PDB file of C-alpha atoms in Angstrom:
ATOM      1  CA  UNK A   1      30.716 -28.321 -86.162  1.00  0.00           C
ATOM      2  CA  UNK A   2      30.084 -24.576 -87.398  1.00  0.00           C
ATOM      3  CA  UNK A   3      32.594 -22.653 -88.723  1.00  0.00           C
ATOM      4  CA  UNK A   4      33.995 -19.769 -86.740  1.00  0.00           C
ATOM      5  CA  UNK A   5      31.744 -16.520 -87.566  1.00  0.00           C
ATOM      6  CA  UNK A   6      34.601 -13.864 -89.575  1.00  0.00           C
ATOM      7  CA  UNK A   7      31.998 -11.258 -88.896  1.00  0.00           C
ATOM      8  CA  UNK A   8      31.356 -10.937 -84.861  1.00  0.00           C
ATOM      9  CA  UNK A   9      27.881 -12.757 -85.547  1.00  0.00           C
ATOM     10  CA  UNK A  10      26.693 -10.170 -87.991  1.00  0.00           C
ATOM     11  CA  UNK A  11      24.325 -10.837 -90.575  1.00  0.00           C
ATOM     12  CA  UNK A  12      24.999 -11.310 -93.705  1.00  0.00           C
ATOM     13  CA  UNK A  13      25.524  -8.285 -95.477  1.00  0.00           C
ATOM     14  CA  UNK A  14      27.304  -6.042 -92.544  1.00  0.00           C
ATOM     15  CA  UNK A  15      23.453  -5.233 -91.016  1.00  0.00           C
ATOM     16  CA  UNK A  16      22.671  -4.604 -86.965  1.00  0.00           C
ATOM     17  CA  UNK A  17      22.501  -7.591 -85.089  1.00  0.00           C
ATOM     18  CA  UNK A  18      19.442  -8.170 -83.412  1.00  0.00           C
ATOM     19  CA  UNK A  19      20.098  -6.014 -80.468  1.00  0.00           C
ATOM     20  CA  UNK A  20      22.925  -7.563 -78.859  1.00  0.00           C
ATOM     21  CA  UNK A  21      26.345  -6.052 -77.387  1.00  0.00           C
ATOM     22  CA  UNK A  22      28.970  -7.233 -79.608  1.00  0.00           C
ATOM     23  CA  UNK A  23      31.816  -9.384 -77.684  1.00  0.00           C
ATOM     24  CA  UNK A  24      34.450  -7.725 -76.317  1.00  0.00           C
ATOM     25  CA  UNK A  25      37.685  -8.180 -78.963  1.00  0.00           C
ATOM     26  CA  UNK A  26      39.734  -9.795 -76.407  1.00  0.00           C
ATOM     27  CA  UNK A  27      37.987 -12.885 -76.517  1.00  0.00           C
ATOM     28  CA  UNK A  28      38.491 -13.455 -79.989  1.00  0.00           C
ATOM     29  CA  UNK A  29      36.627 -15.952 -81.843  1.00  0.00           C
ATOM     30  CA  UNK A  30      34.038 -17.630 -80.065  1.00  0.00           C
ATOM     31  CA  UNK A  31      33.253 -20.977 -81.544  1.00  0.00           C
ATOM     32  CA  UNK A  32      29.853 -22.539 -80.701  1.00  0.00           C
ATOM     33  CA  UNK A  33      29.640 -26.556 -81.321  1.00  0.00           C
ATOM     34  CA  UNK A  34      26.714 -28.422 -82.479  1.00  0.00           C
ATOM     35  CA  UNK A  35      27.007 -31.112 -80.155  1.00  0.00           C
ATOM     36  CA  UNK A  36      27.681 -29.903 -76.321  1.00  0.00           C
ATOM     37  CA  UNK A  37      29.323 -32.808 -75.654  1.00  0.00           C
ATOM     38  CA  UNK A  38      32.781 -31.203 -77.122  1.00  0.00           C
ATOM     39  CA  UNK A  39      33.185 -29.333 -74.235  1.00  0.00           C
ATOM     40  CA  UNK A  40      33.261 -31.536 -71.820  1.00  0.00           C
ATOM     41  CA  UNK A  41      37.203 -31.361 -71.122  1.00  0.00           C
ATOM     42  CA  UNK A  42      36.343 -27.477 -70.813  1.00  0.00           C
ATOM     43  CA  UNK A  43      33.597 -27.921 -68.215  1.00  0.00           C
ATOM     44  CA  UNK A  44      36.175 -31.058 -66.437  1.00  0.00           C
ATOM     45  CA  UNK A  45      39.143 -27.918 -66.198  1.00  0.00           C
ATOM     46  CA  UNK A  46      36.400 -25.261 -64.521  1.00  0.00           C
ATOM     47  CA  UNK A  47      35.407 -27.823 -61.795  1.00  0.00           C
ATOM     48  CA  UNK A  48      39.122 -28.633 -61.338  1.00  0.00           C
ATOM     49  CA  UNK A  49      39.972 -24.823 -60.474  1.00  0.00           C
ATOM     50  CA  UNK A  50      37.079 -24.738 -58.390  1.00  0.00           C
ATOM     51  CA  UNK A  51      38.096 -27.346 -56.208  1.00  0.00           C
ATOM     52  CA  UNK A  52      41.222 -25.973 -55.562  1.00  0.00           C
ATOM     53  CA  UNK A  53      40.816 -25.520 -51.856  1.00  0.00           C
ATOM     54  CA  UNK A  54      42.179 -27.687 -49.400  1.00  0.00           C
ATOM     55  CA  UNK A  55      39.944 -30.247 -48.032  1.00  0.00           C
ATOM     56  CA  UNK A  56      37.847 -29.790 -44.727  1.00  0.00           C
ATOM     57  CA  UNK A  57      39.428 -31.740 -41.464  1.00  0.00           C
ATOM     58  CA  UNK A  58      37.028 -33.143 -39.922  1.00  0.00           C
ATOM     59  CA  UNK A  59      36.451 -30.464 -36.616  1.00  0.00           C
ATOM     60  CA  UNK A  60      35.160 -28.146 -40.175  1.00  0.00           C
ATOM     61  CA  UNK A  61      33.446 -31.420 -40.894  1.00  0.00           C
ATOM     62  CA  UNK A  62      31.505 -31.210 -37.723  1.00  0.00           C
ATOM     63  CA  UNK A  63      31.506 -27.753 -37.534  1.00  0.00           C
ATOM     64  CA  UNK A  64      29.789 -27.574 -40.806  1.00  0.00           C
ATOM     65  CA  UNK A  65      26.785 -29.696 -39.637  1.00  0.00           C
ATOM     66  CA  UNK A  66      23.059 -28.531 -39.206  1.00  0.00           C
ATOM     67  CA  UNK A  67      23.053 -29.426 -35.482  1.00  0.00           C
ATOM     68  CA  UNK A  68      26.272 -27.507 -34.745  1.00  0.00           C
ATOM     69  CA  UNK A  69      25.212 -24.811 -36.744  1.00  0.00           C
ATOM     70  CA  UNK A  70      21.826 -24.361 -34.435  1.00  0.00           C
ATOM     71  CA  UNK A  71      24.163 -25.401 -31.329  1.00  0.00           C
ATOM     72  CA  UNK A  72      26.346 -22.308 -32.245  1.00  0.00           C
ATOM     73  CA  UNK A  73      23.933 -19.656 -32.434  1.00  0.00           C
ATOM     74  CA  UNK A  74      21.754 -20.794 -29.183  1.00  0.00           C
ATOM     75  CA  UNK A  75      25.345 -20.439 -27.292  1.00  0.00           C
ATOM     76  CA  UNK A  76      25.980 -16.440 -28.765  1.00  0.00           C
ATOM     77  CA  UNK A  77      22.000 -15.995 -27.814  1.00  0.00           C
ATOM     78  CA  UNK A  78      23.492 -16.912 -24.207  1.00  0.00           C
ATOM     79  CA  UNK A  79      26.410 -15.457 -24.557  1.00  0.00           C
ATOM     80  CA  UNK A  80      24.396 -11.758 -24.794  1.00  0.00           C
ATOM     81  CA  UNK A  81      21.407 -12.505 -22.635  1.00  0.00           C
ATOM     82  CA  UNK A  82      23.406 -11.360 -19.057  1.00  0.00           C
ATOM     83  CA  UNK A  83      24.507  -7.979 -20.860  1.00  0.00           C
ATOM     84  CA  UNK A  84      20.781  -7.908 -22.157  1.00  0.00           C
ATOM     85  CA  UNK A  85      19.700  -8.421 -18.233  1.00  0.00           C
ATOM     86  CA  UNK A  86      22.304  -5.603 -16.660  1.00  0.00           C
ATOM     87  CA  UNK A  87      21.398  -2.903 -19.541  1.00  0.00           C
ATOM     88  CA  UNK A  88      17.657  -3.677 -18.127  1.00  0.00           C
ATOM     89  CA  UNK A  89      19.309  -3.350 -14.699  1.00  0.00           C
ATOM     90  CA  UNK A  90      20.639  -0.246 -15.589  1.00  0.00           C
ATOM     91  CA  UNK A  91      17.892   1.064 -17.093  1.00  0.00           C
ATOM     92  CA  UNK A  92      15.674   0.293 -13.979  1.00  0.00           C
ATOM     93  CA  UNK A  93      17.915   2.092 -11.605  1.00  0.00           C
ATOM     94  CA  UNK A  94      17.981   5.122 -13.734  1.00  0.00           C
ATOM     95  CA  UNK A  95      14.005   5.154 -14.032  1.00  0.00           C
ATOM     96  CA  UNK A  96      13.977   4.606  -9.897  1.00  0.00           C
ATOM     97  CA  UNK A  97      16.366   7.975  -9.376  1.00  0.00           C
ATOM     98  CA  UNK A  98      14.415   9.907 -11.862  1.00  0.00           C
ATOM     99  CA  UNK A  99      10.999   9.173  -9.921  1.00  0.00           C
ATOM    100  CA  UNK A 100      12.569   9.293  -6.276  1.00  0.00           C
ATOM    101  CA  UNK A 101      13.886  13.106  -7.491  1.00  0.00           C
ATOM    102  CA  UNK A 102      10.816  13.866  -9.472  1.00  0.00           C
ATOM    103  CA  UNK A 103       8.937  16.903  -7.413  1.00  0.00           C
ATOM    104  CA  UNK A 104       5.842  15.371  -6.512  1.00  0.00           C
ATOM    105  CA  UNK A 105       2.535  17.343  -5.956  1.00  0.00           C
ATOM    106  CA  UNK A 106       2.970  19.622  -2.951  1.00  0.00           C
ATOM    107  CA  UNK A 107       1.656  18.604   0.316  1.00  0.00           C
ATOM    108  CA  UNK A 108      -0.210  20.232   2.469  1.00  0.00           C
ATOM    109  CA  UNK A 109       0.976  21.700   6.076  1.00  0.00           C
ATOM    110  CA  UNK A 110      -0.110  19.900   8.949  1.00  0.00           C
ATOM    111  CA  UNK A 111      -2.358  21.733  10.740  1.00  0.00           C
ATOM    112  CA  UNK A 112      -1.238  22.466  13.980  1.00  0.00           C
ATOM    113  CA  UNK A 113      -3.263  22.223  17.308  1.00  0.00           C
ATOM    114  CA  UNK A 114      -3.132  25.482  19.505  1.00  0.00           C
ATOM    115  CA  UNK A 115      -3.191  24.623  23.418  1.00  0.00           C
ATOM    116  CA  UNK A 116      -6.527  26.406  23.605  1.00  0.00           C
ATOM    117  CA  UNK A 117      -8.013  24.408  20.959  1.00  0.00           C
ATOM    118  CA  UNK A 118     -10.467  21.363  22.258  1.00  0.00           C
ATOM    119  CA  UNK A 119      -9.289  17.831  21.239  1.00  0.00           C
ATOM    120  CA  UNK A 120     -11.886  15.454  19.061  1.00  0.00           C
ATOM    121  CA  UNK A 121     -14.444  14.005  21.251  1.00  0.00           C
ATOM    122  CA  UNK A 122     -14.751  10.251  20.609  1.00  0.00           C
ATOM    123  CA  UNK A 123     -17.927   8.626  20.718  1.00  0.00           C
ATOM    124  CA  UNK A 124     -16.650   5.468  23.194  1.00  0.00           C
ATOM    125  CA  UNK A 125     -15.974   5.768  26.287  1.00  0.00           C
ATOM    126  CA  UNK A 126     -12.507   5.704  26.983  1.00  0.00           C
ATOM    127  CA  UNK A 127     -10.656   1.982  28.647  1.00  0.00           C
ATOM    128  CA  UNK A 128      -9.475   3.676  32.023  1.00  0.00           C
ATOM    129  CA  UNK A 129      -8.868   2.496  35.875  1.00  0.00           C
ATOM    130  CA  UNK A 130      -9.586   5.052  37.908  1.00  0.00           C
ATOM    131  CA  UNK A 131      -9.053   4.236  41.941  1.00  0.00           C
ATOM    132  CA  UNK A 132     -11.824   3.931  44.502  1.00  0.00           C
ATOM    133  CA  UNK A 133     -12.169   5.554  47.638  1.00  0.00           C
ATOM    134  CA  UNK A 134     -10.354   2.284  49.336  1.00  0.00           C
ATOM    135  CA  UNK A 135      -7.547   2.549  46.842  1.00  0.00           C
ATOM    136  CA  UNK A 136      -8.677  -0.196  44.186  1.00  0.00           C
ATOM    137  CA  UNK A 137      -8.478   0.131  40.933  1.00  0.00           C
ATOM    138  CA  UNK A 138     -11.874   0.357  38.915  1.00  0.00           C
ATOM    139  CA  UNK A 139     -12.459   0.068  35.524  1.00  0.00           C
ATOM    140  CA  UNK A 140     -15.246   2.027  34.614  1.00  0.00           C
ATOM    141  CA  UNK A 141     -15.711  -0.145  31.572  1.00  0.00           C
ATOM    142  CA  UNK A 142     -16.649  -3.313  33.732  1.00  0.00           C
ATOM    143  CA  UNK A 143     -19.726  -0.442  35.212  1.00  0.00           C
ATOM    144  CA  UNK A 144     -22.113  -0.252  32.233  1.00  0.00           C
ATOM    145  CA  UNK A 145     -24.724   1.242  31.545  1.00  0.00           C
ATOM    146  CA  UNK A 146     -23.602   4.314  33.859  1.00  0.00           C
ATOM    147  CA  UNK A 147     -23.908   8.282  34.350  1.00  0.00           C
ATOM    148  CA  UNK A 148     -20.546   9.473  35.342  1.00  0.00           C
ATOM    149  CA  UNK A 149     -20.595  12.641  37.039  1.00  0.00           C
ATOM    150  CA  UNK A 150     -17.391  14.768  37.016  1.00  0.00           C
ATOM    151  CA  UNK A 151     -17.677  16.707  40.323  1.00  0.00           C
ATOM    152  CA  UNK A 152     -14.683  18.265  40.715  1.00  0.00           C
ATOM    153  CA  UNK A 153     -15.123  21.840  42.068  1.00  0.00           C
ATOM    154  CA  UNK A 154     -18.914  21.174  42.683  1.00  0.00           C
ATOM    155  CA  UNK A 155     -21.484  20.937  45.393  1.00  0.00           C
ATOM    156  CA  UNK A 156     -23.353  18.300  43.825  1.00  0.00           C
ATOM    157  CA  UNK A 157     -24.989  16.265  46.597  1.00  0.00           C
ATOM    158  CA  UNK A 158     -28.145  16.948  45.561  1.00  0.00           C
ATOM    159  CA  UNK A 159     -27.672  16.666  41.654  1.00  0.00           C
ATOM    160  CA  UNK A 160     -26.067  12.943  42.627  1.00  0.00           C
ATOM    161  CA  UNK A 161     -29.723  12.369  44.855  1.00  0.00           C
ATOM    162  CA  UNK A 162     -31.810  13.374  42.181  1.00  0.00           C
ATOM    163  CA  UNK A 163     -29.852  11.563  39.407  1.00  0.00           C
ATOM    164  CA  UNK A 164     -30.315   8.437  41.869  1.00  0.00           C
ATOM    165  CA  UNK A 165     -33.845   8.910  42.354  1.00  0.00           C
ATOM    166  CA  UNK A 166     -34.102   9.285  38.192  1.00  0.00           C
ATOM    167  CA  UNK A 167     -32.282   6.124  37.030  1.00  0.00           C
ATOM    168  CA  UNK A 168     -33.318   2.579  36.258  1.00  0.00           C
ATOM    169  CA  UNK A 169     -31.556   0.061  39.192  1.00  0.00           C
ATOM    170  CA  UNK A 170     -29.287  -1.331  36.321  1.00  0.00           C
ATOM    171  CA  UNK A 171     -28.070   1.682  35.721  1.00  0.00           C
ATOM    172  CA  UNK A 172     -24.229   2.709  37.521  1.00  0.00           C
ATOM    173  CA  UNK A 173     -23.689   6.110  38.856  1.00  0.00           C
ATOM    174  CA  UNK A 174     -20.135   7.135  39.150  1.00  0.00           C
ATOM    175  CA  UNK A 175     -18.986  10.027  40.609  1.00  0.00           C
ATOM    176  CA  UNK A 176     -15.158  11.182  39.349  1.00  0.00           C
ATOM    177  CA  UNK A 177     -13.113  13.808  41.114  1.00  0.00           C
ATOM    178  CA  UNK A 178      -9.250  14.155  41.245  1.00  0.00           C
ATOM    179  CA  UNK A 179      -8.708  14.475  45.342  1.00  0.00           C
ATOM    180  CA  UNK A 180      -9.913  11.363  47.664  1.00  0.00           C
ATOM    181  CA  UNK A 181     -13.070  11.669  49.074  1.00  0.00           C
ATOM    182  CA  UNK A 182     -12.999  11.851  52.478  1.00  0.00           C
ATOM    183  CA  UNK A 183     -13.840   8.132  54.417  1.00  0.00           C
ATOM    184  CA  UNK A 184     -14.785   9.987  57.846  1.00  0.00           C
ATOM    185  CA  UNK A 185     -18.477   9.402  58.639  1.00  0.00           C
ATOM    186  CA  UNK A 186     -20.436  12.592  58.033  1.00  0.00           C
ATOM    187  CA  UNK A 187     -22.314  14.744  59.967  1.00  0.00           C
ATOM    188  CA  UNK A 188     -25.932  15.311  60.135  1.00  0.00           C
ATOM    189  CA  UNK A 189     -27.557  17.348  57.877  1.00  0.00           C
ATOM    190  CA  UNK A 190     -24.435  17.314  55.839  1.00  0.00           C
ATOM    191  CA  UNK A 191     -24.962  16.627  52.211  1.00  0.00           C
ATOM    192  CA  UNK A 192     -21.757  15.375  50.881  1.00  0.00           C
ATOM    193  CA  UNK A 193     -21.357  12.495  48.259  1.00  0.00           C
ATOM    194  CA  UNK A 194     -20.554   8.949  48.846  1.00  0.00           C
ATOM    195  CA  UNK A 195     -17.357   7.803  50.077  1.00  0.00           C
ATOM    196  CA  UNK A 196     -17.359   4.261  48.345  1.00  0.00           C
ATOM    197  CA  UNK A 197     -19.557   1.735  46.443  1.00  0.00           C
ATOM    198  CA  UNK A 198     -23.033   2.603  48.403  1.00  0.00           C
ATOM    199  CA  UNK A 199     -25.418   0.137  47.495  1.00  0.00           C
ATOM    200  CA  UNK A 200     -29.104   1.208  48.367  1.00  0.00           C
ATOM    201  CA  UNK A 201     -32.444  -0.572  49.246  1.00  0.00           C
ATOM    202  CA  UNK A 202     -33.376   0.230  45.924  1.00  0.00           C
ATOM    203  CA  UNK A 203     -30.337  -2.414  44.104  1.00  0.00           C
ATOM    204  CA  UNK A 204     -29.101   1.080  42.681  1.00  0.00           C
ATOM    205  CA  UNK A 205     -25.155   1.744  43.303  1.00  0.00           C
ATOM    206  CA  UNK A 206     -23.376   4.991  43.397  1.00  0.00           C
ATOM    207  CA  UNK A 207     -19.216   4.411  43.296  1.00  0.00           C
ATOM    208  CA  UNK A 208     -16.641   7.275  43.773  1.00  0.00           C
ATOM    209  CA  UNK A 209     -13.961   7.330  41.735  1.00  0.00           C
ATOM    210  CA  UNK A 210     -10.628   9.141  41.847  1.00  0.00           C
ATOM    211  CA  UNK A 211      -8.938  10.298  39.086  1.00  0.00           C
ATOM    212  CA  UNK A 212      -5.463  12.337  40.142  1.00  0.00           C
ATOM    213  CA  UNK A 213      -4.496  13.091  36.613  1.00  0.00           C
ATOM    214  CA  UNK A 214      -7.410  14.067  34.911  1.00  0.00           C
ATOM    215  CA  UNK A 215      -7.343  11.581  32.099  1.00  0.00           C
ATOM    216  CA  UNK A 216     -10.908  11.209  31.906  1.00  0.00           C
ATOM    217  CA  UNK A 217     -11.954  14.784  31.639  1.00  0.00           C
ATOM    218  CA  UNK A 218      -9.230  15.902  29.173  1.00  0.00           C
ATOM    219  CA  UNK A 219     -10.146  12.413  26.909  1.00  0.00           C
ATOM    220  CA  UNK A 220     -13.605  13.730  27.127  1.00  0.00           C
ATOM    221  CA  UNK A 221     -12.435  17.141  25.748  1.00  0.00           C
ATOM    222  CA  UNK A 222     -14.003  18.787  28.773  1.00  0.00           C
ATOM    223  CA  UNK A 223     -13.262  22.040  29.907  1.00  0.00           C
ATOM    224  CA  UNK A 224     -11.781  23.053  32.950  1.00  0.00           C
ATOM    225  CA  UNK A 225     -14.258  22.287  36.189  1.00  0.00           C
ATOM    226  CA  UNK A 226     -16.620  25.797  37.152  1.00  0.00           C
ATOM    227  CA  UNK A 227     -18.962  24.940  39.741  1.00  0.00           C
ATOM    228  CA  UNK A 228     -21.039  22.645  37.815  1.00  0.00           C
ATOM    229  CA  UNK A 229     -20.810  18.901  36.971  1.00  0.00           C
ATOM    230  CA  UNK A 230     -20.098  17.046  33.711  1.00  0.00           C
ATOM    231  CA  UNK A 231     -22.507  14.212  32.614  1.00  0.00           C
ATOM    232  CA  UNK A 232     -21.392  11.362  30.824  1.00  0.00           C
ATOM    233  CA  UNK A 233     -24.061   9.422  29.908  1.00  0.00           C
ATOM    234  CA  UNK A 234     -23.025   5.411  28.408  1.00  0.00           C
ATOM    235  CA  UNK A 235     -24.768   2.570  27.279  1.00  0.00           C
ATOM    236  CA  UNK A 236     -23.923  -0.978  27.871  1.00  0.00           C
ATOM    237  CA  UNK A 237     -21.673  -1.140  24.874  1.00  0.00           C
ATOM    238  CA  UNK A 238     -19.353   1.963  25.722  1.00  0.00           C
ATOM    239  CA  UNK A 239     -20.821   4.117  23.637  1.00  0.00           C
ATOM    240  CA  UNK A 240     -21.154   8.042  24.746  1.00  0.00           C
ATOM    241  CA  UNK A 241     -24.596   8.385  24.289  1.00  0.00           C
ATOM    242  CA  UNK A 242     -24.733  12.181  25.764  1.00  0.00           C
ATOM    243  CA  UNK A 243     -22.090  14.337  27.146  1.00  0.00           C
ATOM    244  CA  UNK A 244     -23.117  17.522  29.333  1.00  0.00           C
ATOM    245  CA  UNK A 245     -20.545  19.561  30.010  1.00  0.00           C
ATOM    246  CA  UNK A 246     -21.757  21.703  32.411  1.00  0.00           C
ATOM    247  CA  UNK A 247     -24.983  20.570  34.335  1.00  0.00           C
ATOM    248  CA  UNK A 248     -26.648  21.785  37.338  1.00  0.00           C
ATOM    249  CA  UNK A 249     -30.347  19.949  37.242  1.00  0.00           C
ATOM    250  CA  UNK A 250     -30.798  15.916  36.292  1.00  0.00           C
ATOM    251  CA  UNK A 251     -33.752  17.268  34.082  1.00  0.00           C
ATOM    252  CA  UNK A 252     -30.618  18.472  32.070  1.00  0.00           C
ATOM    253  CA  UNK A 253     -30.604  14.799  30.679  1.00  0.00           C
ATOM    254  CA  UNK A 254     -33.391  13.256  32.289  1.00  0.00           C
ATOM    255  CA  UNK A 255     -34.620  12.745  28.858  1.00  0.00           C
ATOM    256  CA  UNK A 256     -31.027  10.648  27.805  1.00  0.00           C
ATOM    257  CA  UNK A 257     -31.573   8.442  30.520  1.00  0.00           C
ATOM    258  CA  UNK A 258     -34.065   6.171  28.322  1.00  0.00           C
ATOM    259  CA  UNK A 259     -31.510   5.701  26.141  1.00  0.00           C
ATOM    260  CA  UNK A 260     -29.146   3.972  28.298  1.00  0.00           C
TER     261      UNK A 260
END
C-alpha cells in the first residue's frame, strides 16, 4: 500500500501540481490503495446508507410497474379531455356571437311597387277558371291553341268575325268580359258576340267567358279597358306567344296567328 502523501500530492520539491485544485483541508489525508479490493467494507457501508428507506408494499410494487405506469397517464389524458371539449365549446359559442353581431355588408332597400306601376308580364298563360255563359266553370288552359279577346268596354262583333274568319279550325277563340253576356236571342241585324260555346260549320268554336274579378287582365298586366280589345295570343303549350293590348283590326296580329 502507498504511504500517505505529507505534501497534498505535490511534487517533489514544493513545485505546481499538474493543474489540479488541491483538496479541501477538511478531508485530511487521502490515502489511495494499490489494490481496490481494500475498500470494499467502504463501498459495503455506502450501499448500506443508501438503502435506508423502507421497503415498497406491494400496492408501490404494482404501482411501480410499466403497465400501471402507461395505465396512469392514459386515465389523466381522460381525465382532461371533457375540459379540453367545453373550452372548444366555449370557444365556439364566442366565435358564433361575434359573427351573428358582426355588421354585415349593407343591403339594399327593396324597391317598392307604386300602384301606377305595371306588374311583370309572364310569358305563360296564367291556370284560371273563368265561368261560361251557363255558369260552368272553364279552364282556359284545357282551350289551346286560342286567341282570347278581352272585350270589356268594346264593340267588337266584328273584330270577333274577322278573327273567326282568320284562324285555323284548331284554333279556340275566347272572348273574356267581367258582366254575363246576355242569353236572350238577338235581334236581326244586331251584331253582338256569342252567348256560349258556338260551334260553326266550319269545326271553329268561339266560347264566352266571364271573368267578375278581373284576374286575367290584371295577371296579364293590362291596362284598364278603352274601347278596344286585348289579344292574347297562346300556343298549345301555354305559352303567350303575343299580347296586344289594345287592338281594333285582326290584321293587328294576323301575322301571330301562324305561330299558334
Amino acid at each position: 500500500m502507498a504511504g500517505a502523501s505529507d505534501n497534498g500530492d505535490r511534487p517533489p520539491g514544493g513545485g505546481p501540481s499538474d493543474g489540479l485544485p488541491e483538496f479541501p483541508e477538511e478531508w485530511g489525508v487521502i490515502v489511495i490503495p494499490d489494490d481496490l479490493s481494500e475498500l470494499a467494507d467502504e463501498v459495503a457501508a455506502v450501499r448500506a446508507e443508501l438503502h435506508t428507506a423502507a421497503p415498497l408494499n406491494g400496492w408501490q410494487r404494482l404501482a411501480s410497474r410499466p403497465t400501471v405506469r402507461r395505465l396512469r397517464r392514459l386515465s389523466g389524458l381522460l381525465t382532461h379531455t371533457p375540459a379540453l371539449i367545453i373550452t372548444l365549446a366555449i370557444l365556439v359559442t364566442v366565435a358564433s356571437l361575434f359573427a351573428s353581431a358582426w355588421p354585415g355588408p349593407p343591403r339594399q332597400p327593396a324597391t317598392q311597387r307604386t300602384s301606377g306601376a305595371p306588374e311583370s308580364r309572364s310569358d305563360q298563360l296564367p291556370a284560371l277558371d273563368l265561368i261560361d255563359s251557363e255558369g260552368q266553370s272553364v279552364s282556359i288552359l284545357g282551350r289551346l291553341p286560342a286567341v282570347l279577346m278581352l272585350t270589356e268596354g268594346c264593340d267588337c262583333a266584328a273584330l270577333v268575325r274577322d278573327t273567326i274568319a282568320a284562324v285555323r279550325s284548331d284554333i279556340a277563340i275566347l272572348t273574356v268580359s267581367k258582366a254575363r253576356a246576355s242569353a236572350s236571342a238577338p235581334a236581326a241585324g244586331q251584331n253582338l258576340l256569342p252567348t256560349a260555346r258556338t260551334p260553326r260549320a266550319d269545326g271553329k268554336v268561339v266560347t264566352a267567358l266571364q271573368d267578375p274579378t278581373d284576374t286575367l287582365r290584371r295577371q296579364l298586366g293590362l291596362g284598364a279597358p278603352d274601347g278596344t280589345a286585348a289579344v292574347v295570343l297562346v300556343d298549345r303549350l301555354g305559352k303567350i306567344v303575343r299580347v296586344h293590348p289594345r287592338t281594333a283590326s285582326v290584321e293587328t296580329f294576323r301575322p301571330d296567328l301562324s305561330r299558334l
